[in-house]
GROMACS .gro file of N, CA and C in nm:
model
  399
    1UNK      N    1   2.354  -1.606  -0.187
    1UNK     CA    2   2.225  -1.544  -0.204
    1UNK      C    3   2.118  -1.644  -0.161
    2UNK      N    4   2.024  -1.600  -0.078
    2UNK     CA    5   1.917  -1.688  -0.031
    2UNK      C    6   1.820  -1.719  -0.144
    3UNK      N    7   1.738  -1.820  -0.124
    3UNK     CA    8   1.640  -1.855  -0.228
    3UNK      C    9   1.540  -1.742  -0.247
    4UNK      N   10   1.507  -1.670  -0.137
    4UNK     CA   11   1.417  -1.555  -0.148
    4UNK      C   12   1.481  -1.445  -0.233
    5UNK      N   13   1.609  -1.419  -0.208
    5UNK     CA   14   1.681  -1.318  -0.287
    5UNK      C   15   1.692  -1.362  -0.433
    6UNK      N   16   1.717  -1.490  -0.455
    6UNK     CA   17   1.725  -1.541  -0.592
    6UNK      C   18   1.592  -1.526  -0.663
    7UNK      N   19   1.483  -1.550  -0.591
    7UNK     CA   20   1.350  -1.537  -0.649
    7UNK      C   21   1.322  -1.391  -0.686
    8UNK      N   22   1.358  -1.297  -0.596
    8UNK     CA   23   1.342  -1.155  -0.625
    8UNK      C   24   1.425  -1.115  -0.747
    9UNK      N   25   1.550  -1.160  -0.750
    9UNK     CA   26   1.639  -1.126  -0.862
    9UNK      C   27   1.584  -1.179  -0.994
   10UNK      N   28   1.530  -1.299  -0.992
   10UNK     CA   29   1.474  -1.357  -1.114
   10UNK      C   30   1.352  -1.278  -1.161
   11UNK      N   31   1.268  -1.236  -1.067
   11UNK     CA   32   1.150  -1.158  -1.104
   11UNK      C   33   1.191  -1.021  -1.157
   12UNK      N   34   1.290  -0.960  -1.094
   12UNK     CA   35   1.341  -0.830  -1.142
   12UNK      C   36   1.389  -0.844  -1.287
   13UNK      N   37   1.464  -0.949  -1.311
   13UNK     CA   38   1.516  -0.973  -1.447
   13UNK      C   39   1.402  -0.993  -1.546
   14UNK      N   40   1.298  -1.064  -1.505
   14UNK     CA   41   1.187  -1.090  -1.596
   14UNK      C   42   1.108  -0.964  -1.631
   15UNK      N   43   1.115  -0.863  -1.544
   15UNK     CA   44   1.043  -0.737  -1.566
   15UNK      C   45   1.131  -0.629  -1.630
   16UNK      N   46   1.259  -0.656  -1.649
   16UNK     CA   47   1.351  -0.557  -1.705
   16UNK      C   48   1.305  -0.514  -1.844
   17UNK      N   49   1.339  -0.391  -1.883
   17UNK     CA   50   1.429  -0.295  -1.820
   17UNK      C   51   1.357  -0.213  -1.712
   18UNK      N   52   1.437  -0.160  -1.620
   18UNK     CA   53   1.388  -0.079  -1.510
   18UNK      C   54   1.428   0.067  -1.529
   19UNK      N   55   1.348   0.157  -1.473
   19UNK     CA   56   1.375   0.300  -1.478
   19UNK      C   57   1.431   0.349  -1.345
   20UNK      N   58   1.375   0.296  -1.234
   20UNK     CA   59   1.417   0.338  -1.100
   20UNK      C   60   1.509   0.236  -1.037
   21UNK      N   61   1.589   0.284  -0.943
   21UNK     CA   62   1.682   0.200  -0.868
   21UNK      C   63   1.618   0.169  -0.732
   22UNK      N   64   1.557   0.052  -0.722
   22UNK     CA   65   1.497   0.008  -0.597
   22UNK      C   66   1.593  -0.088  -0.528
   23UNK      N   67   1.615  -0.068  -0.399
   23UNK     CA   68   1.688  -0.167  -0.320
   23UNK      C   69   1.585  -0.244  -0.239
   24UNK      N   70   1.570  -0.371  -0.271
   24UNK     CA   71   1.469  -0.455  -0.209
   24UNK      C   72   1.529  -0.533  -0.093
   25UNK      N   73   1.444  -0.599  -0.015
   25UNK     CA   74   1.495  -0.680   0.096
   25UNK      C   75   1.603  -0.777   0.050
   26UNK      N   76   1.700  -0.800   0.135
   26UNK     CA   77   1.810  -0.889   0.102
   26UNK      C   78   1.917  -0.825   0.015
   27UNK      N   79   1.906  -0.691  -0.005
   27UNK     CA   80   2.005  -0.620  -0.085
   27UNK      C   81   1.990  -0.637  -0.235
   28UNK      N   82   1.880  -0.696  -0.279
   28UNK     CA   83   1.856  -0.714  -0.422
   28UNK      C   84   1.813  -0.581  -0.481
   29UNK      N   85   1.866  -0.547  -0.597
   29UNK     CA   86   1.837  -0.418  -0.659
   29UNK      C   87   1.787  -0.436  -0.801
   30UNK      N   88   1.707  -0.339  -0.842
   30UNK     CA   89   1.674  -0.329  -0.984
   30UNK      C   90   1.794  -0.265  -1.051
   31UNK      N   91   1.802  -0.276  -1.180
   31UNK     CA   92   1.914  -0.217  -1.254
   31UNK      C   93   1.857  -0.118  -1.356
   32UNK      N   94   1.850   0.009  -1.317
   32UNK     CA   95   1.792   0.110  -1.407
   32UNK      C   96   1.868   0.118  -1.539
   33UNK      N   97   1.794   0.144  -1.645
   33UNK     CA   98   1.856   0.153  -1.777
   33UNK      C   99   1.882   0.298  -1.818
   34UNK      N  100   1.886   0.388  -1.721
   34UNK     CA  101   1.918   0.527  -1.752
   34UNK      C  102   2.055   0.559  -1.692
   35UNK      N  103   2.127   0.653  -1.751
   35UNK     CA  104   2.260   0.685  -1.700
   35UNK      C  105   2.257   0.729  -1.554
   36UNK      N  106   2.359   0.690  -1.478
   36UNK     CA  107   2.369   0.725  -1.336
   36UNK      C  108   2.358   0.877  -1.317
   37UNK      N  109   2.414   0.954  -1.407
   37UNK     CA  110   2.412   1.100  -1.394
   37UNK      C  111   2.270   1.156  -1.397
   38UNK      N  112   2.177   1.084  -1.457
   38UNK     CA  113   2.038   1.131  -1.464
   38UNK      C  114   1.952   1.078  -1.349
   39UNK      N  115   2.003   0.982  -1.275
   39UNK     CA  116   1.925   0.923  -1.165
   39UNK      C  117   1.914   1.017  -1.045
   40UNK      N  118   2.005   1.111  -1.034
   40UNK     CA  119   2.004   1.202  -0.919
   40UNK      C  120   1.873   1.281  -0.910
   41UNK      N  121   1.807   1.302  -1.021
   41UNK     CA  122   1.681   1.377  -1.020
   41UNK      C  123   1.577   1.305  -0.935
   42UNK      N  124   1.580   1.171  -0.932
   42UNK     CA  125   1.484   1.096  -0.852
   42UNK      C  126   1.507   1.121  -0.703
   43UNK      N  127   1.634   1.119  -0.662
   43UNK     CA  128   1.667   1.148  -0.523
   43UNK      C  129   1.627   1.290  -0.486
   44UNK      N  130   1.650   1.383  -0.577
   44UNK     CA  131   1.614   1.523  -0.552
   44UNK      C  132   1.463   1.536  -0.532
   45UNK      N  133   1.386   1.472  -0.617
   45UNK     CA  134   1.240   1.481  -0.606
   45UNK      C  135   1.191   1.416  -0.476
   46UNK      N  136   1.251   1.305  -0.436
   46UNK     CA  137   1.213   1.242  -0.310
   46UNK      C  138   1.246   1.333  -0.192
   47UNK      N  139   1.363   1.398  -0.196
   47UNK     CA  140   1.400   1.492  -0.090
   47UNK      C  141   1.303   1.610  -0.086
   48UNK      N  142   1.259   1.655  -0.203
   48UNK     CA  143   1.163   1.766  -0.209
   48UNK      C  144   1.032   1.726  -0.140
   49UNK      N  145   0.986   1.603  -0.163
   49UNK     CA  146   0.865   1.556  -0.094
   49UNK      C  147   0.888   1.551   0.056
   50UNK      N  148   1.001   1.495   0.098
   50UNK     CA  149   1.032   1.488   0.241
   50UNK      C  150   1.035   1.628   0.303
   51UNK      N  151   1.099   1.721   0.235
   51UNK     CA  152   1.108   1.859   0.285
   51UNK      C  153   0.969   1.923   0.294
   52UNK      N  154   0.887   1.902   0.193
   52UNK     CA  155   0.752   1.958   0.193
   52UNK      C  156   0.672   1.906   0.312
   53UNK      N  157   0.676   1.774   0.334
   53UNK     CA  158   0.597   1.716   0.442
   53UNK      C  159   0.656   1.749   0.579
   54UNK      N  160   0.784   1.776   0.585
   54UNK     CA  161   0.845   1.820   0.711
   54UNK      C  162   0.796   1.961   0.746
   55UNK      N  163   0.784   2.046   0.645
   55UNK     CA  164   0.736   2.184   0.665
   55UNK      C  165   0.586   2.190   0.685
   56UNK      N  166   0.513   2.102   0.614
   56UNK     CA  167   0.367   2.103   0.615
   56UNK      C  168   0.313   1.964   0.649
   57UNK      N  169   0.331   1.920   0.773
   57UNK     CA  170   0.294   1.782   0.807
   57UNK      C  171   0.147   1.749   0.788
   58UNK      N  172   0.060   1.850   0.791
   58UNK     CA  173  -0.083   1.824   0.774
   58UNK      C  174  -0.119   1.783   0.631
   59UNK      N  175  -0.028   1.807   0.537
   59UNK     CA  176  -0.054   1.766   0.398
   59UNK      C  177  -0.054   1.615   0.382
   60UNK      N  178   0.024   1.547   0.463
   60UNK     CA  179   0.044   1.403   0.447
   60UNK      C  180  -0.058   1.323   0.528
   61UNK      N  181  -0.184   1.342   0.497
   61UNK     CA  182  -0.292   1.267   0.562
   61UNK      C  183  -0.395   1.232   0.457
   62UNK      N  184  -0.473   1.131   0.483
   62UNK     CA  185  -0.581   1.096   0.394
   62UNK      C  186  -0.533   1.019   0.273
   63UNK      N  187  -0.592   1.051   0.159
   63UNK     CA  188  -0.566   0.977   0.035
   63UNK      C  189  -0.489   1.062  -0.064
   64UNK      N  190  -0.414   0.993  -0.150
   64UNK     CA  191  -0.340   1.060  -0.257
   64UNK      C  192  -0.346   0.972  -0.381
   65UNK      N  193  -0.336   1.035  -0.495
   65UNK     CA  194  -0.330   0.960  -0.620
   65UNK      C  195  -0.204   1.002  -0.696
   66UNK      N  196  -0.133   0.904  -0.744
   66UNK     CA  197  -0.010   0.925  -0.821
   66UNK      C  198  -0.043   0.895  -0.967
   67UNK      N  199  -0.072   1.000  -1.043
   67UNK     CA  200  -0.109   0.986  -1.183
   67UNK      C  201   0.018   0.974  -1.266
   68UNK      N  202   0.024   0.872  -1.350
   68UNK     CA  203   0.147   0.845  -1.424
   68UNK      C  204   0.250   0.786  -1.329
   69UNK      N  205   0.209   0.687  -1.250
   69UNK     CA  206   0.289   0.635  -1.138
   69UNK      C  207   0.415   0.562  -1.181
   70UNK      N  208   0.425   0.525  -1.307
   70UNK     CA  209   0.542   0.454  -1.358
   70UNK      C  210   0.563   0.328  -1.275
   71UNK      N  211   0.677   0.311  -1.209
   71UNK     CA  212   0.707   0.188  -1.134
   71UNK      C  213   0.674   0.200  -0.985
   72UNK      N  214   0.609   0.309  -0.945
   72UNK     CA  215   0.560   0.323  -0.809
   72UNK      C  216   0.650   0.393  -0.709
   73UNK      N  217   0.761   0.449  -0.752
   73UNK     CA  218   0.855   0.512  -0.660
   73UNK      C  219   0.790   0.620  -0.574
   74UNK      N  220   0.718   0.711  -0.636
   74UNK     CA  221   0.661   0.823  -0.562
   74UNK      C  222   0.536   0.783  -0.485
   75UNK      N  223   0.461   0.687  -0.535
   75UNK     CA  224   0.348   0.635  -0.458
   75UNK      C  225   0.393   0.575  -0.327
   76UNK      N  226   0.501   0.498  -0.332
   76UNK     CA  227   0.558   0.441  -0.209
   76UNK      C  228   0.608   0.552  -0.116
   77UNK      N  229   0.668   0.655  -0.173
   77UNK     CA  230   0.717   0.767  -0.092
   77UNK      C  231   0.601   0.839  -0.025
   78UNK      N  232   0.491   0.856  -0.096
   78UNK     CA  233   0.374   0.922  -0.037
   78UNK      C  234   0.319   0.839   0.078
   79UNK      N  235   0.314   0.709   0.060
   79UNK     CA  236   0.264   0.619   0.166
   79UNK      C  237   0.354   0.627   0.289
   80UNK      N  238   0.485   0.624   0.267
   80UNK     CA  239   0.579   0.634   0.379
   80UNK      C  240   0.571   0.770   0.449
   81UNK      N  241   0.526   0.872   0.376
   81UNK     CA  242   0.516   1.007   0.433
   81UNK      C  243   0.396   1.024   0.523
   82UNK      N  244   0.305   0.927   0.521
   82UNK     CA  245   0.192   0.934   0.613
   82UNK      C  246   0.055   0.927   0.551
   83UNK      N  247   0.047   0.929   0.418
   83UNK     CA  248  -0.085   0.915   0.357
   83UNK      C  249  -0.141   0.778   0.393
   84UNK      N  250  -0.268   0.775   0.429
   84UNK     CA  251  -0.328   0.649   0.473
   84UNK      C  252  -0.368   0.559   0.357
   85UNK      N  253  -0.388   0.619   0.240
   85UNK     CA  254  -0.426   0.541   0.122
   85UNK      C  255  -0.370   0.610  -0.001
   86UNK      N  256  -0.296   0.534  -0.081
   86UNK     CA  257  -0.236   0.588  -0.203
   86UNK      C  258  -0.274   0.497  -0.319
   87UNK      N  259  -0.315   0.559  -0.429
   87UNK     CA  260  -0.348   0.487  -0.551
   87UNK      C  261  -0.258   0.538  -0.661
   88UNK      N  262  -0.199   0.447  -0.735
   88UNK     CA  263  -0.119   0.484  -0.851
   88UNK      C  264  -0.193   0.443  -0.977
   89UNK      N  265  -0.181   0.525  -1.079
   89UNK     CA  266  -0.245   0.498  -1.207
   89UNK      C  267  -0.145   0.522  -1.319
   90UNK      N  268  -0.137   0.427  -1.410
   90UNK     CA  269  -0.049   0.442  -1.525
   90UNK      C  270  -0.113   0.371  -1.643
   91UNK      N  271  -0.094   0.425  -1.761
   91UNK     CA  272  -0.154   0.369  -1.880
   91UNK      C  273  -0.081   0.243  -1.928
   92UNK      N  274   0.042   0.226  -1.885
   92UNK     CA  275   0.121   0.111  -1.930
   92UNK      C  276   0.113  -0.004  -1.830
   93UNK      N  277   0.059  -0.114  -1.876
   93UNK     CA  278   0.038  -0.233  -1.792
   93UNK      C  279   0.169  -0.280  -1.728
   94UNK      N  280   0.279  -0.277  -1.803
   94UNK     CA  281   0.407  -0.325  -1.749
   94UNK      C  282   0.452  -0.238  -1.631
   95UNK      N  283   0.426  -0.109  -1.636
   95UNK     CA  284   0.462  -0.022  -1.523
   95UNK      C  285   0.381  -0.058  -1.400
   96UNK      N  286   0.253  -0.084  -1.418
   96UNK     CA  287   0.168  -0.121  -1.304
   96UNK      C  288   0.212  -0.256  -1.248
   97UNK      N  289   0.250  -0.348  -1.336
   97UNK     CA  290   0.299  -0.478  -1.290
   97UNK      C  291   0.427  -0.461  -1.207
   98UNK      N  292   0.517  -0.374  -1.252
   98UNK     CA  293   0.640  -0.348  -1.177
   98UNK      C  294   0.608  -0.282  -1.043
   99UNK      N  295   0.519  -0.185  -1.043
   99UNK     CA  296   0.484  -0.115  -0.918
   99UNK      C  297   0.422  -0.212  -0.818
  100UNK      N  298   0.335  -0.298  -0.864
  100UNK     CA  299   0.274  -0.398  -0.774
  100UNK      C  300   0.381  -0.492  -0.719
  101UNK      N  301   0.473  -0.535  -0.804
  101UNK     CA  302   0.581  -0.624  -0.760
  101UNK      C  303   0.665  -0.557  -0.652
  102UNK      N  304   0.705  -0.433  -0.675
  102UNK     CA  305   0.789  -0.360  -0.579
  102UNK      C  306   0.716  -0.345  -0.446
  103UNK      N  307   0.589  -0.308  -0.451
  103UNK     CA  308   0.510  -0.292  -0.330
  103UNK      C  309   0.504  -0.423  -0.251
  104UNK      N  310   0.480  -0.532  -0.321
  104UNK     CA  311   0.474  -0.664  -0.255
  104UNK      C  312   0.611  -0.704  -0.201
  105UNK      N  313   0.716  -0.674  -0.274
  105UNK     CA  314   0.851  -0.709  -0.229
  105UNK      C  315   0.886  -0.639  -0.098
  106UNK      N  316   0.833  -0.519  -0.079
  106UNK     CA  317   0.855  -0.446   0.046
  106UNK      C  318   0.757  -0.491   0.155
  107UNK      N  319   0.664  -0.579   0.119
  107UNK     CA  320   0.569  -0.630   0.218
  107UNK      C  321   0.454  -0.536   0.248
  108UNK      N  322   0.424  -0.447   0.153
  108UNK     CA  323   0.314  -0.351   0.172
  108UNK      C  324   0.189  -0.397   0.097
  109UNK      N  325   0.075  -0.358   0.148
  109UNK     CA  326  -0.052  -0.381   0.078
  109UNK      C  327  -0.094  -0.254   0.004
  110UNK      N  328  -0.032  -0.145   0.034
  110UNK     CA  329  -0.070  -0.016  -0.021
  110UNK      C  330   0.060   0.058  -0.053
  111UNK      N  331   0.074   0.129  -0.159
  111UNK     CA  332  -0.028   0.173  -0.253
  111UNK      C  333  -0.083   0.059  -0.339
  112UNK      N  334  -0.197   0.089  -0.396
  112UNK     CA  335  -0.253  -0.001  -0.496
  112UNK      C  336  -0.236   0.067  -0.631
  113UNK      N  337  -0.220  -0.013  -0.734
  113UNK     CA  338  -0.192   0.041  -0.867
  113UNK      C  339  -0.291  -0.013  -0.968
  114UNK      N  340  -0.329   0.075  -1.063
  114UNK     CA  341  -0.428   0.040  -1.165
  114UNK      C  342  -0.380   0.084  -1.303
  115UNK      N  343  -0.411   0.004  -1.403
  115UNK     CA  344  -0.389   0.044  -1.541
  115UNK      C  345  -0.503   0.137  -1.575
  116UNK      N  346  -0.469   0.262  -1.601
  116UNK     CA  347  -0.572   0.363  -1.619
  116UNK      C  348  -0.515   0.481  -1.696
  117UNK      N  349  -0.586   0.525  -1.796
  117UNK     CA  350  -0.548   0.643  -1.873
  117UNK      C  351  -0.585   0.767  -1.792
  118UNK      N  352  -0.493   0.858  -1.773
  118UNK     CA  353  -0.518   0.978  -1.693
  118UNK      C  354  -0.635   1.058  -1.748
  119UNK      N  355  -0.658   1.052  -1.878
  119UNK     CA  356  -0.770   1.124  -1.936
  119UNK      C  357  -0.904   1.063  -1.898
  120UNK      N  358  -0.901   0.941  -1.846
  120UNK     CA  359  -1.024   0.874  -1.804
  120UNK      C  360  -1.035   0.868  -1.652
  121UNK      N  361  -0.951   0.939  -1.583
  121UNK     CA  362  -0.947   0.932  -1.438
  121UNK      C  363  -1.078   0.976  -1.374
  122UNK      N  364  -1.136   1.086  -1.421
  122UNK     CA  365  -1.264   1.131  -1.364
  122UNK      C  366  -1.370   1.023  -1.376
  123UNK      N  367  -1.378   0.961  -1.490
  123UNK     CA  368  -1.477   0.856  -1.513
  123UNK      C  369  -1.452   0.735  -1.423
  124UNK      N  370  -1.327   0.697  -1.407
  124UNK     CA  371  -1.292   0.583  -1.322
  124UNK      C  372  -1.331   0.611  -1.177
  125UNK      N  373  -1.309   0.733  -1.131
  125UNK     CA  374  -1.343   0.767  -0.993
  125UNK      C  375  -1.494   0.774  -0.973
  126UNK      N  376  -1.568   0.810  -1.077
  126UNK     CA  377  -1.715   0.806  -1.069
  126UNK      C  378  -1.763   0.661  -1.056
  127UNK      N  379  -1.702   0.572  -1.133
  127UNK     CA  380  -1.743   0.431  -1.132
  127UNK      C  381  -1.697   0.359  -1.007
  128UNK      N  382  -1.577   0.395  -0.958
  128UNK     CA  383  -1.520   0.327  -0.841
  128UNK      C  384  -1.467   0.430  -0.742
  129UNK      N  385  -1.557   0.500  -0.673
  129UNK     CA  386  -1.511   0.604  -0.580
  129UNK      C  387  -1.422   0.549  -0.468
  130UNK      N  388  -1.429   0.419  -0.441
  130UNK     CA  389  -1.345   0.360  -0.337
  130UNK      C  390  -1.198   0.361  -0.375
  131UNK      N  391  -1.165   0.392  -0.502
  131UNK     CA  392  -1.024   0.399  -0.540
  131UNK      C  393  -0.947   0.491  -0.447
  132UNK      N  394  -1.009   0.600  -0.407
  132UNK     CA  395  -0.941   0.692  -0.317
  132UNK      C  396  -0.991   0.681  -0.175
  133UNK      N  397  -1.058   0.574  -0.146
  133UNK     CA  398  -1.098   0.547  -0.007
  133UNK      C  399  -1.185   0.652   0.046
   0.00000   0.00000   0.00000
């Protein structure tokens, strides 16, 4: 294992437990704490997004917000689908920390993630309209 892979693995361990199964550069993976039989729903939801954008390619433009972004899985999927700017919001600081880590590990600058209560989303967008570019 390279020092970069060891560093990723150590950071993953420090942020455990994980909900999603991310495969990061160098083959390093998170270790989800949910049963394998329940993980298939994540793949199904990702395929549903891919299918939607394949049928309706004009939907995947501009900005998107992932409310309750958790560890950033769907925010990253939205960005890969063609959205030019994606913002994730989650009330749990640890989830935002994990999402930021995953985004950086993939070498992306976007999506960006914020600790934010969904009930305060309107107010946050009034104060910082640049959140959605």
